[in-house]
Amino acid sequence: MPLSSKVRDRCRAYLGTDERIQYVIPGMSLYVNRMRARVGFLVMVTDRHVTLLACSRWTLNRPKQIWERLPRSTELGPLEIHPSLGPILSVGGIDLEIDEEYIAAVRAANLEITGDAALPEDPYPGG
């Protein structure tokens, strides 16, 4: 289910000056610090950082603190598709279960940092 504008507004409290949100991807942790723990996280991708926001263990829509802030050049992943668990995204040492609808957002965020090198060559240059 897509995140509401209220969730994005709550995430804005963790932005730096003149920083813009590009993607917000909710996920539920499988393990935290090698202990099995189901804690909600929001992966907030901005024009400058990838920020992992910790939520409460009961909800994914209320960030409580910054768990980790990574440079924007950080690639999200690996992203593994498990038949029983669904998509598993690794960010900042945390493995997160995400909904299938956010796979495209993860791939788009990664494509933005790789630039034109990830795109196939134009088969009709100049035409």
Rosetta silent file (secondary structure, phi, psi, omega in degrees, C-alpha in Angstrom):
SEQUENCE: MPLSSKVRDRCRAYLGTDERIQYVIPGMSLYVNRMRARVGFLVMVTDRHVTLLACSRWTLNRPKQIWERLPRSTELGPLEIHPSLGPILSVGGIDLEIDEEYIAAVRAANLEITGDAALPEDPYPGG
SCORE:     score description
SCORE:     0.000 S_00000001
   1 L     0.000  132.751 -179.514    0.000    0.000    0.000 S_00000001
   2 L   -62.571  149.247  178.492    1.443    3.422   -0.912 S_00000001
   3 L   -75.702  144.945  179.950    2.548    5.671    1.924 S_00000001
   4 L   -78.801  165.674  178.149    0.366    8.634    2.753 S_00000001
   5 H   -65.738  -24.909  177.440    1.513   12.231    2.552 S_00000001
   6 H   -63.811  -37.986  179.470    1.416   12.305    6.375 S_00000001
   7 H   -66.080  -44.316  177.832    4.234    9.773    6.530 S_00000001
   8 H   -61.825  -38.159  177.668    6.349   11.857    4.144 S_00000001
   9 H   -63.191  -39.838  177.839    5.603   14.926    6.280 S_00000001
  10 H   -65.606  -34.387  179.373    6.844   13.074    9.390 S_00000001
  11 H   -70.422  -28.418 -178.599   10.023   12.116    7.520 S_00000001
  12 H   -60.824  -24.576  178.129   10.691   15.752    6.622 S_00000001
  13 L   -62.147  -19.761 -177.352   11.592   16.414   10.271 S_00000001
  14 L  -102.451    9.868  179.893   14.791   14.408    9.632 S_00000001
  15 L   -84.466  152.243  171.590   15.881   16.319    6.517 S_00000001
  16 L   -83.087  178.442  179.494   18.863   18.636    6.297 S_00000001
  17 L   -63.140  130.612  178.200   18.637   22.190    4.977 S_00000001
  18 L    59.880   23.218  177.608   17.381   22.319    1.364 S_00000001
  19 L   -91.305  141.997 -178.557   17.250   18.509    1.194 S_00000001
  20 L  -120.364  138.996  176.568   14.419   16.913   -0.834 S_00000001
  21 E   -76.251  131.033  174.233   12.801   13.504   -0.422 S_00000001
  22 E  -104.493  -44.897 -179.528   12.978   11.368   -3.569 S_00000001
  23 E  -142.589  146.024  169.824   11.785    7.980   -2.264 S_00000001
  24 E  -130.031  122.535 -175.315   10.446    6.555    0.983 S_00000001
  25 E  -122.215  115.030  178.496   10.440    2.767    1.249 S_00000001
  26 E   -82.494  148.274  177.991    8.871    1.077    4.297 S_00000001
  27 E  -156.121  160.764  178.474   10.225   -2.203    5.575 S_00000001
  28 E  -117.371  127.803 -176.559   10.134   -4.559    8.533 S_00000001
  29 E   -71.404  149.723  172.688   13.438   -5.832    9.916 S_00000001
  30 L   -94.018  -42.940  179.249   14.222   -9.506   10.201 S_00000001
  31 E  -139.590  144.354  172.514   17.188   -9.052   12.549 S_00000001
  32 E  -128.828  121.897 -177.614   18.652   -6.057   14.382 S_00000001
  33 L    52.781   45.322  177.907   22.205   -6.401   15.732 S_00000001
  34 L    64.365   15.237  175.692   22.078  -10.168   15.087 S_00000001
  35 E  -115.248  137.616  178.884   18.971  -10.567   17.223 S_00000001
  36 E   -66.612  118.552 -178.114   15.647  -11.547   15.738 S_00000001
  37 L  -152.676  128.652  178.080   13.538   -8.421   16.041 S_00000001
  38 L   -97.173   98.931 -179.835   10.579   -7.158   14.047 S_00000001
  39 L  -125.185  138.976  178.407   11.034   -3.393   13.982 S_00000001
  40 E   -78.619  141.244  176.326    9.639   -1.015   11.387 S_00000001
  41 E  -134.562  153.051  170.025   12.022    1.089    9.311 S_00000001
  42 E  -120.477  126.496  174.005   11.637    3.719    6.609 S_00000001
  43 E   -93.442  110.350 -178.869   14.366    4.034    3.994 S_00000001
  44 E  -104.403  115.399  178.788   14.322    7.716    3.024 S_00000001
  45 E  -101.375  123.035  178.773   16.266    8.495   -0.136 S_00000001
  46 E  -117.933 -176.649  178.380   16.977   12.182   -0.659 S_00000001
  47 L   -72.577  -11.775 -178.747   19.078   14.136   -3.106 S_00000001
  48 L  -121.861  -25.594 -173.852   22.011   13.995   -0.593 S_00000001
  49 E  -141.726  163.950  163.579   21.592   10.957    1.668 S_00000001
  50 E  -114.195  115.194 -175.172   20.079    7.557    2.210 S_00000001
  51 E  -114.521  128.883  177.005   18.641    7.691    5.718 S_00000001
  52 E   -98.530  112.121 -178.085   17.386    4.680    7.624 S_00000001
  53 E  -100.977  125.434  177.914   14.670    5.835   10.033 S_00000001
  54 E   -84.939  134.826  176.439   13.684    3.532   12.897 S_00000001
  55 E  -110.206 -175.006  176.354    9.992    3.341   13.743 S_00000001
  56 L   -76.381  169.463 -179.749    8.280    1.570   16.595 S_00000001
  57 L   -75.598   -9.828 -176.474    7.913   -2.174   16.503 S_00000001
  58 L  -103.393  -16.708 -175.814    4.155   -1.796   15.978 S_00000001
  59 L  -142.404  149.280  178.117    3.958    0.723   13.142 S_00000001
  60 L  -101.232   -0.373 -171.079    5.771    1.652    9.955 S_00000001
  61 L  -111.782   10.480  177.953    4.407    5.154    9.628 S_00000001
  62 L  -131.869   93.594  178.912    5.889    7.028   12.607 S_00000001
  63 E   -65.272  139.340 -178.120    9.678    7.464   12.496 S_00000001
  64 E  -107.240  -34.248 -177.502   11.242    7.761   15.958 S_00000001
  65 E  -162.593  164.003  173.815   14.949    8.287   15.235 S_00000001
  66 E   -82.575  121.140  177.396   17.697    8.158   12.640 S_00000001
  67 E   -82.953  -44.651  179.153   19.217    4.676   12.709 S_00000001
  68 E  -159.000  143.680  176.000   21.859    5.423   10.082 S_00000001
  69 E  -121.253  123.405 -176.758   22.636    8.106    7.515 S_00000001
  70 E  -116.233  156.652  176.391   24.581    7.060    4.428 S_00000001
  71 E   -66.299  154.707 -178.143   25.871    9.097    1.483 S_00000001
  72 L   -62.865  -23.194  179.181   23.589    9.282   -1.564 S_00000001
  73 L   -71.203   -4.640  178.541   26.161    7.332   -3.561 S_00000001
  74 L   -71.667  127.242  176.811   25.221    4.258   -1.496 S_00000001
  75 L   -82.870  134.732  177.309   23.481    1.623   -3.567 S_00000001
  76 L   -76.358  129.746  176.613   20.392    0.095   -1.975 S_00000001
  77 L   130.101 -178.875   17.511   20.667   -3.633   -1.716 S_00000001
  78 L   -72.421  154.895  176.887   21.251   -6.312   -2.461 S_00000001
  79 E  -109.527  115.225 -178.493   17.600   -6.877   -3.190 S_00000001
  80 E  -113.475  136.710  178.193   16.680  -10.542   -3.027 S_00000001
  81 E  -102.404  110.085  178.715   13.309  -11.965   -4.044 S_00000001
  82 E   -99.120  136.832 -179.751   12.401  -14.925   -1.815 S_00000001
  83 L   -62.039  -34.733 -177.116    9.426  -17.103   -2.782 S_00000001
  84 L   -95.199  -38.008 -177.605    8.161  -17.381    0.799 S_00000001
  85 L   -87.206  -29.102 -172.593    9.291  -14.104    2.404 S_00000001
  86 E    94.604 -163.047 -177.924    8.980  -11.788   -0.575 S_00000001
  87 E   -69.258  134.886  176.181   11.519   -9.058   -1.354 S_00000001
  88 E  -119.855  121.317 -179.138   14.366   -8.606    1.152 S_00000001
  89 E  -111.470  131.170  176.866   16.339   -5.341    0.949 S_00000001
  90 E  -103.654  123.522  178.573   19.644   -4.843    2.780 S_00000001
  91 E  -141.871  127.475  176.379   20.463   -1.277    3.836 S_00000001
  92 L    56.827   34.501  178.842   22.979   -0.173    6.448 S_00000001
  93 L    80.409    4.999  179.659   23.472   -3.713    7.734 S_00000001
  94 E  -111.929  132.471  174.337   19.728   -4.267    8.257 S_00000001
  95 E   -94.973  124.465 -175.820   17.705   -6.789    6.224 S_00000001
  96 E  -118.793  134.816  168.263   14.199   -5.494    5.576 S_00000001
  97 E   -80.293  126.302  177.073   11.097   -7.215    4.260 S_00000001
  98 L  -122.562  161.130  175.454    9.504   -4.807    1.780 S_00000001
  99 L   -76.170  151.797 -178.899    6.335   -4.985   -0.295 S_00000001
 100 H   -58.960  -29.120 -177.909    6.684   -5.921   -3.956 S_00000001
 101 H   -66.376  -16.733 -178.697    5.375   -2.522   -5.034 S_00000001
 102 H   -94.185   -1.363  177.164    8.578   -0.864   -3.721 S_00000001
 103 H   -60.018  -41.936  179.561   10.952   -2.941   -5.877 S_00000001
 104 H   -63.120  -38.144  178.941   10.633   -0.359   -8.647 S_00000001
 105 H   -65.924  -39.858  177.856   11.511    2.472   -6.222 S_00000001
 106 H   -62.685  -47.235 -178.701   14.642    0.604   -5.073 S_00000001
 107 H   -66.420  -37.927  178.160   15.756    0.021   -8.651 S_00000001
 108 H   -65.726  -41.450  178.885   14.988    3.626   -9.666 S_00000001
 109 H   -62.386  -40.375  178.790   16.991    4.988   -6.712 S_00000001
 110 H   -69.658  -37.292  178.317   19.942    2.809   -7.697 S_00000001
 111 H   -65.242  -33.498 -179.567   19.709    3.834  -11.354 S_00000001
 112 H   -63.789  -33.015 -179.355   19.839    7.506  -10.406 S_00000001
 113 H   -84.070  -24.550  179.151   23.279    7.113   -8.821 S_00000001
 114 H   -82.387  -20.769  176.880   24.754    5.011  -11.641 S_00000001
 115 H    71.347 -151.717 -175.354   23.661    7.549  -14.257 S_00000001
 116 H   -69.492  -16.287 -179.148   23.765    6.884  -17.985 S_00000001
 117 H   -63.519  -24.885 -178.440   26.260    4.026  -17.596 S_00000001
 118 H   -85.591  -13.551 -178.036   23.404    1.715  -16.553 S_00000001
 119 L   -86.447  146.579  177.822   21.278    2.496  -19.589 S_00000001
 120 L   -68.336  156.486  179.285   21.641    0.489  -22.803 S_00000001
 121 L   -66.699  141.752  179.864   23.248    2.160  -25.803 S_00000001
 122 L   -66.082  120.703 -177.862   20.825    3.994  -28.092 S_00000001
 123 L   -72.233  -18.202  179.865   20.226    1.719  -31.119 S_00000001
 124 L  -126.589   68.179 -178.370   19.378    4.753  -33.301 S_00000001
 125 L   -66.029  137.508  177.721   21.860    7.501  -32.412 S_00000001
 126 L    73.035    7.495 -175.058   21.108   10.829  -34.029 S_00000001
 127 L  -119.948    0.000    0.000   17.867    9.546  -35.490 S_00000001
